[in-house]
One Martini backbone bead per residue (centre of mass of N, CA, C, O) as a GRO file, in nm:
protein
  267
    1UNK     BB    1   0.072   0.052   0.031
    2UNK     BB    2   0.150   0.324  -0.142
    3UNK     BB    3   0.161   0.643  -0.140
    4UNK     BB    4  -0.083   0.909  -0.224
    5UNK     BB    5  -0.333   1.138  -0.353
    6UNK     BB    6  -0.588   1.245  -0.218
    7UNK     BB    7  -0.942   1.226  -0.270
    8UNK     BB    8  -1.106   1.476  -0.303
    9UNK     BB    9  -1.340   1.503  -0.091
   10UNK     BB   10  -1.267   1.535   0.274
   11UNK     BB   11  -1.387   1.399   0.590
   12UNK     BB   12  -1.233   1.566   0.888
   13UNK     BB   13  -1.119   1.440   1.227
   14UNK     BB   14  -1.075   1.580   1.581
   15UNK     BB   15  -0.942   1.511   1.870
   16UNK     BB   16  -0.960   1.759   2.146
   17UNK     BB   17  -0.814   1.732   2.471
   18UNK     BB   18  -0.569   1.983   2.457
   19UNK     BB   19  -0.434   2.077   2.198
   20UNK     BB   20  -0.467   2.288   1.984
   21UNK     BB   21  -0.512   2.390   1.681
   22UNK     BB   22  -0.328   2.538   1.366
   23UNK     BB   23  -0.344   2.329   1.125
   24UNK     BB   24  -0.511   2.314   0.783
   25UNK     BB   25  -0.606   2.109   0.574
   26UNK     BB   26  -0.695   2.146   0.209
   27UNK     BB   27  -0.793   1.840   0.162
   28UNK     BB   28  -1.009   1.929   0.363
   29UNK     BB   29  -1.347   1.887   0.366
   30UNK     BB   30  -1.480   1.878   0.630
   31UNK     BB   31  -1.341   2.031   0.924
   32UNK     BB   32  -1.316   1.872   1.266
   33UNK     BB   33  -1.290   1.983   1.594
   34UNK     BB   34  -1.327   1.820   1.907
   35UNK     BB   35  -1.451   1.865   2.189
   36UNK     BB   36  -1.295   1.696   2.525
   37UNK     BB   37  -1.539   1.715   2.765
   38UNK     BB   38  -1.899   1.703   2.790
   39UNK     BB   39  -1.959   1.640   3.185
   40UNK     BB   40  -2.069   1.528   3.439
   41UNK     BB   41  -2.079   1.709   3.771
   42UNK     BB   42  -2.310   1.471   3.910
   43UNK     BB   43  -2.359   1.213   4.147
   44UNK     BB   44  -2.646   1.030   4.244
   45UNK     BB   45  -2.602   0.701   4.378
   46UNK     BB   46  -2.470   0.650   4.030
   47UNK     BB   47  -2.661   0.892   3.926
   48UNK     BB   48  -2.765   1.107   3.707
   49UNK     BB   49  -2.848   1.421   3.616
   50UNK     BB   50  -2.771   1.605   3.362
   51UNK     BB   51  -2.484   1.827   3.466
   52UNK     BB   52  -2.287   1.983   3.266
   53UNK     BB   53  -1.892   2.065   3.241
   54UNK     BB   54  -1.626   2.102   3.137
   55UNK     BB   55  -1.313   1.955   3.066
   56UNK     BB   56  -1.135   2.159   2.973
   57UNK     BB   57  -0.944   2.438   2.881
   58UNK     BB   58  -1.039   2.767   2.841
   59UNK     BB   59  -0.781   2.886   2.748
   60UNK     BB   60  -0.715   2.691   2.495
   61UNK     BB   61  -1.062   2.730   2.471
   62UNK     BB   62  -1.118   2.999   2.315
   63UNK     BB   63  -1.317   3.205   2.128
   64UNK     BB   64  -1.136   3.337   2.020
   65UNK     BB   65  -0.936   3.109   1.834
   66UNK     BB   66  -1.199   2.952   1.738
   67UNK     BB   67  -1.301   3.244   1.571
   68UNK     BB   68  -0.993   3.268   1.395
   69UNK     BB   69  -0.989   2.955   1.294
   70UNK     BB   70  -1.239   2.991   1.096
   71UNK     BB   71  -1.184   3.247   0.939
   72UNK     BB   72  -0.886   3.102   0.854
   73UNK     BB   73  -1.090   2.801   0.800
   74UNK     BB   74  -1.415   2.784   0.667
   75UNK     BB   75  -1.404   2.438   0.698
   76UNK     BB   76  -1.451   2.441   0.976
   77UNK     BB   77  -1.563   2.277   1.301
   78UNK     BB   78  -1.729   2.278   1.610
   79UNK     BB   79  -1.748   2.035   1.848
   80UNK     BB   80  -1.908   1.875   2.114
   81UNK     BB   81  -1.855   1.669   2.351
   82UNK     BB   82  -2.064   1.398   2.513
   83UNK     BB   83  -1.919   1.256   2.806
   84UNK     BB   84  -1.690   1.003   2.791
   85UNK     BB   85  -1.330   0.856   2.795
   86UNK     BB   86  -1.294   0.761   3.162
   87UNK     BB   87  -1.431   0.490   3.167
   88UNK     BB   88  -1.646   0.503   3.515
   89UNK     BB   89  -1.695   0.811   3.584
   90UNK     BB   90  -1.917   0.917   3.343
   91UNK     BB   91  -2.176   0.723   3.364
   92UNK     BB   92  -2.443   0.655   3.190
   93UNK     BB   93  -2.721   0.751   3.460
   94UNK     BB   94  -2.987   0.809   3.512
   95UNK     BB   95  -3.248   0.898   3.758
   96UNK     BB   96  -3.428   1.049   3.578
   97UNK     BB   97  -3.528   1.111   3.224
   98UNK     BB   98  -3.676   1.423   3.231
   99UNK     BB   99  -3.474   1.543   3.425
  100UNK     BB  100  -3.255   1.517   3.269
  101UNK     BB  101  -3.313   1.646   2.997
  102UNK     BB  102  -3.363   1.909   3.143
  103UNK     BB  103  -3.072   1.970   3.220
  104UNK     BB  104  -2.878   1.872   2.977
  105UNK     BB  105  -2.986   2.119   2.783
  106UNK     BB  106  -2.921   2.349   2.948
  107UNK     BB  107  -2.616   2.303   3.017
  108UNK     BB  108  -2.506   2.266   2.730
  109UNK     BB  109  -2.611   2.517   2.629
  110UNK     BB  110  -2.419   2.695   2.805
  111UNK     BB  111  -2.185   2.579   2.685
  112UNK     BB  112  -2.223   2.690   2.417
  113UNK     BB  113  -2.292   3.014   2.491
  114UNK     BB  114  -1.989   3.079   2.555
  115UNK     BB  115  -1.909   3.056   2.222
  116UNK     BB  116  -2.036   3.342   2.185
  117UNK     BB  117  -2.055   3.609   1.938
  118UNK     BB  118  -1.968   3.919   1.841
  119UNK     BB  119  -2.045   4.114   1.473
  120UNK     BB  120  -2.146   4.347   1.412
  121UNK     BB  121  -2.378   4.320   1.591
  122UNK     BB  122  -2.379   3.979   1.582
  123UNK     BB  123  -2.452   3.652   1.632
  124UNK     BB  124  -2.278   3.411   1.719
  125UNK     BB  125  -2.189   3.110   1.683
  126UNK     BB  126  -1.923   2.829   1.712
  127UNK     BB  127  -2.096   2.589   1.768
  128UNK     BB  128  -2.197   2.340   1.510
  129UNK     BB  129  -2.180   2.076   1.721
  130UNK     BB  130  -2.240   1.715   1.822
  131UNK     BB  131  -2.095   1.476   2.059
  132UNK     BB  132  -2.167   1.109   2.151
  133UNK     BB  133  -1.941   0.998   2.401
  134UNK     BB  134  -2.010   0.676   2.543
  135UNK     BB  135  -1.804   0.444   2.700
  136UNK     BB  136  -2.053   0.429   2.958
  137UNK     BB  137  -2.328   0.214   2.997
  138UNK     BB  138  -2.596   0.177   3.289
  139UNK     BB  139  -2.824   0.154   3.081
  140UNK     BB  140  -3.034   0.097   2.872
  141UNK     BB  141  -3.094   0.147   2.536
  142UNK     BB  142  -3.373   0.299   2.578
  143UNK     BB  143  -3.275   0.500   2.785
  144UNK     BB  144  -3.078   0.599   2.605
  145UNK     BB  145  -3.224   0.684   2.338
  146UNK     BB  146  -3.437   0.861   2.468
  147UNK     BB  147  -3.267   1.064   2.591
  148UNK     BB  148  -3.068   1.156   2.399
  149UNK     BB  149  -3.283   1.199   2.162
  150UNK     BB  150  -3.384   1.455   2.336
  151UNK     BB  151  -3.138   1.608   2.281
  152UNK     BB  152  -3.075   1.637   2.001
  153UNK     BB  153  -3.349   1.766   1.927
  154UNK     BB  154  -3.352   2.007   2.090
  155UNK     BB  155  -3.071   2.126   1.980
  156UNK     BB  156  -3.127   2.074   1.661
  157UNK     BB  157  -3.410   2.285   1.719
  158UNK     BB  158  -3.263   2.543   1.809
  159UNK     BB  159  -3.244   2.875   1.694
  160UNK     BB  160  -3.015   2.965   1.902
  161UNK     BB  161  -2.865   2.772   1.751
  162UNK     BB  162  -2.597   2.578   1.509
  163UNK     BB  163  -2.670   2.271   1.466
  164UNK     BB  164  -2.521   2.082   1.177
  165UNK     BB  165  -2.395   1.840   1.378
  166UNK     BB  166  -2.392   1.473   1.420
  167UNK     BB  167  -2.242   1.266   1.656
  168UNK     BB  168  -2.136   0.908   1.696
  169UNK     BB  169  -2.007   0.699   1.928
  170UNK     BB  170  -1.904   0.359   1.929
  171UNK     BB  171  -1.856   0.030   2.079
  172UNK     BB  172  -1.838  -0.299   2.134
  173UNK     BB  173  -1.991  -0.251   2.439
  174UNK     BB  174  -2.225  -0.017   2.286
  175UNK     BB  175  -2.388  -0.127   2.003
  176UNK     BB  176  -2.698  -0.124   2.126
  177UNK     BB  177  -2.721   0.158   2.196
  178UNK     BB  178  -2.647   0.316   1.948
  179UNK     BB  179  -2.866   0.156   1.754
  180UNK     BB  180  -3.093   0.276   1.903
  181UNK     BB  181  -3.040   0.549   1.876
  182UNK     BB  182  -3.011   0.558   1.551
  183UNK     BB  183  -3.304   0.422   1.478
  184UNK     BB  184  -3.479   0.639   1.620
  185UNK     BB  185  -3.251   0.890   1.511
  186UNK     BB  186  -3.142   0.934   1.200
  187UNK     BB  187  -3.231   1.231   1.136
  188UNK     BB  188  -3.015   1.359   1.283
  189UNK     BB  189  -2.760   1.165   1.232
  190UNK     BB  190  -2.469   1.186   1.028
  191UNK     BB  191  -2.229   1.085   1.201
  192UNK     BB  192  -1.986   0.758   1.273
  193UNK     BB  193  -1.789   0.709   1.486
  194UNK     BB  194  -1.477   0.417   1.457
  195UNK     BB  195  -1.285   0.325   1.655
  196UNK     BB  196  -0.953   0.177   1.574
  197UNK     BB  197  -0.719  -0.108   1.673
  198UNK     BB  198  -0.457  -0.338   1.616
  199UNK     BB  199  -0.408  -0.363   1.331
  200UNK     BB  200  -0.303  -0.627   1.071
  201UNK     BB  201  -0.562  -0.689   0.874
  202UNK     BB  202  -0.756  -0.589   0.608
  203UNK     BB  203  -0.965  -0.804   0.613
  204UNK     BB  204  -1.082  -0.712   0.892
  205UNK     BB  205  -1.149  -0.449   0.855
  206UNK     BB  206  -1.338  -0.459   0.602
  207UNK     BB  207  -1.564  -0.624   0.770
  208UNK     BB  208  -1.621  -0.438   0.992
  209UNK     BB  209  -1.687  -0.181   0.847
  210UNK     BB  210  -1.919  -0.287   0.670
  211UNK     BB  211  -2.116  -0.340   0.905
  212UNK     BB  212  -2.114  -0.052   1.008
  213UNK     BB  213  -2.276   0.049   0.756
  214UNK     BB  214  -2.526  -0.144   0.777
  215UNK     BB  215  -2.537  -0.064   1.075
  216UNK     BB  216  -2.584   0.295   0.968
  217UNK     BB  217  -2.811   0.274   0.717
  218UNK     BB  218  -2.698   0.645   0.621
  219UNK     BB  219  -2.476   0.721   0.713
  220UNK     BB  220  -2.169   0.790   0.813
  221UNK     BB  221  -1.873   0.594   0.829
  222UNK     BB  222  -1.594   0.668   1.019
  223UNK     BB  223  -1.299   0.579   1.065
  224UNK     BB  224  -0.997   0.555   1.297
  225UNK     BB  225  -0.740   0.671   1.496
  226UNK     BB  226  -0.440   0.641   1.656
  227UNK     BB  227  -0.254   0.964   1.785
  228UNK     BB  228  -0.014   0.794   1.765
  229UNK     BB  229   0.071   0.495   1.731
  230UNK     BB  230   0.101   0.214   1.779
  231UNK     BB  231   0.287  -0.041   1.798
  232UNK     BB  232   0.227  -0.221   1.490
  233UNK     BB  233  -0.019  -0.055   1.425
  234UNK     BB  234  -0.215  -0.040   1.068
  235UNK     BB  235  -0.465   0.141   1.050
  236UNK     BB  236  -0.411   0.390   0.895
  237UNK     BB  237  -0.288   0.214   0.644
  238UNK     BB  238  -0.586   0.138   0.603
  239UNK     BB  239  -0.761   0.404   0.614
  240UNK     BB  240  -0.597   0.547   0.360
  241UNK     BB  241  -0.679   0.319   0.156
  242UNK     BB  242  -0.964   0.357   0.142
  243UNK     BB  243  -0.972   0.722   0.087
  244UNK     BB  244  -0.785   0.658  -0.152
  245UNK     BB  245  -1.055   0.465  -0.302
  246UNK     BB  246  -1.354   0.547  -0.212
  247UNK     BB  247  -1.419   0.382   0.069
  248UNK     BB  248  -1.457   0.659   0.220
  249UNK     BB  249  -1.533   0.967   0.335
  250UNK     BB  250  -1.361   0.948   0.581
  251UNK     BB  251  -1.184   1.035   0.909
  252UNK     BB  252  -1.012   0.997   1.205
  253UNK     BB  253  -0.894   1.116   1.521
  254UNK     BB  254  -0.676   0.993   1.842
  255UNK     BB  255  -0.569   1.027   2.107
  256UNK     BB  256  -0.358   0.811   2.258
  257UNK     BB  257  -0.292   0.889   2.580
  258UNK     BB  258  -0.628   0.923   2.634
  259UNK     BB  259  -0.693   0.563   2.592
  260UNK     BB  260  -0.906   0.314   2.597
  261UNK     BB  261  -0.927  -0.003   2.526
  262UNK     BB  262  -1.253  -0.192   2.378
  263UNK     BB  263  -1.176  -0.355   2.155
  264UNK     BB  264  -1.265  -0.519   1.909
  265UNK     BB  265  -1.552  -0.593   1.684
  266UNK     BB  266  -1.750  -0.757   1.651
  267UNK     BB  267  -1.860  -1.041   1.357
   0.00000   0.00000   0.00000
């Protein structure tokens, strides 16, 4: 699988959870910088309020930054990622779902609205979209979907937001929730990124990979990488090798470092 050129246009995602973005390939478009996580950040008896709270840094992530990186970057776009993937501190369990359903609402609001800027007197968003990572999940898929799916509904039905993408991240342990999300609720979900690590044979991943676009089908199903990659992972190299084939529609990437790993995808 030797290098070439990407064939344009390429949908690139970037989980950033710690250091700002610079600089921004022009071979993608569009471009979208995940900013994670915003957690809840109160559990009662080990329930969900469903009060949600920024845990970037909010000096690296601040509206001056990333209103000045859209101006000078047109493709980009910022998503809040909202869940955790740092193991069982931040598991989806909430205490009551209407209550939840209505604070989770307000709470994510107040994060968006952090980020409106004022341009000769006119309001503007900064933030995009919203991501969907959870990677614990205590609650069955139905209240998983009921929840989940009726925040989304009513962010991306918002007027006073800008809500243009909405996307969802699956892994091996959590695929009964996320299906049962996109399947009720797929007119909101544009894309689904699907975490890869640890491959060895193209044979396996495009496999995996395929099963994926059928069950989220029809929406765009991204595969990603850890950057940098594990020693000895080809990961990167396969899904690089599907993208400039024009067998994906694009990828995201994932800090390592950041990282727990759920295992391969059964198939």
């Amino acid at each position: 699988m030797s290098s070439s050129a990407i064939v344009k246009p390429i949908i690139y995602r970037e989980y950033v959870l710690k250091h700002f973005p610079t600089t921004v390939n022009p071979e993608y478009n569009p471009v979208d910088f995940i900013i994670g996580f915003a957690s809840e950040d109160y559990y009662s008896n080990g329930k969900g309020t469903g009060h949600f709270h920024p845990t970037w840094d909010p000096a690296t992530f601040s509206p001056k930054k990333m209103k000045e990186l859209k101006e000078k970057y047109p493709q980009v776009r910022w998503v809040i990622s909202i869940g955790s993937a740092v193991g069982t501190d931040y598991p989806f369990n909430p205490h009551e779902k209407h209550v939840w359903i209505a604070t989770a609402v307000k709470s994510i609001k107040d994060i968006i609205h952090t980020y409106d800027v004022y341009d000769d007197g006119n309001h503007k968003n900064i933030i995009d979209g919203i991501d969907i990572h959870y990677e614990a999940i205590k609650s069955s898929p139905e209240d998983f979907s009921f929840c989940i799916g009726q925040v989304i509904k009513k962010l991306k039905n918002d007027p006073h937001l800008s809500i243009k993408v909405v996307s969802i991240a699956p892994t091996k342990d959590t695929q009964s929730h996320y299906q049962k999300l996109y399947f009720e609720n797929q007119d909101y979900i544009d894309i689904v990124d699907y975490l890869f690590t640890n491959l060895h044979s193209i044979e396996d991943f495009v496999k995996i990979y395929q099963k994926l676009i059928a069950d989220y089908n029809p929406a765009l199903v991204l595969p990603g990488y850890l950057n940098p990659p594990f020693r000895h992972d080809r990961t990167k190299e396969f899904i690089m090798y599907l993208v400039k084939h024009k067998s994906a529609p694009g990828f995201f990437t994932y800090p390592s470092h950041d990282y727990l790993d759920p295992g391969p995808l059964s198939i």
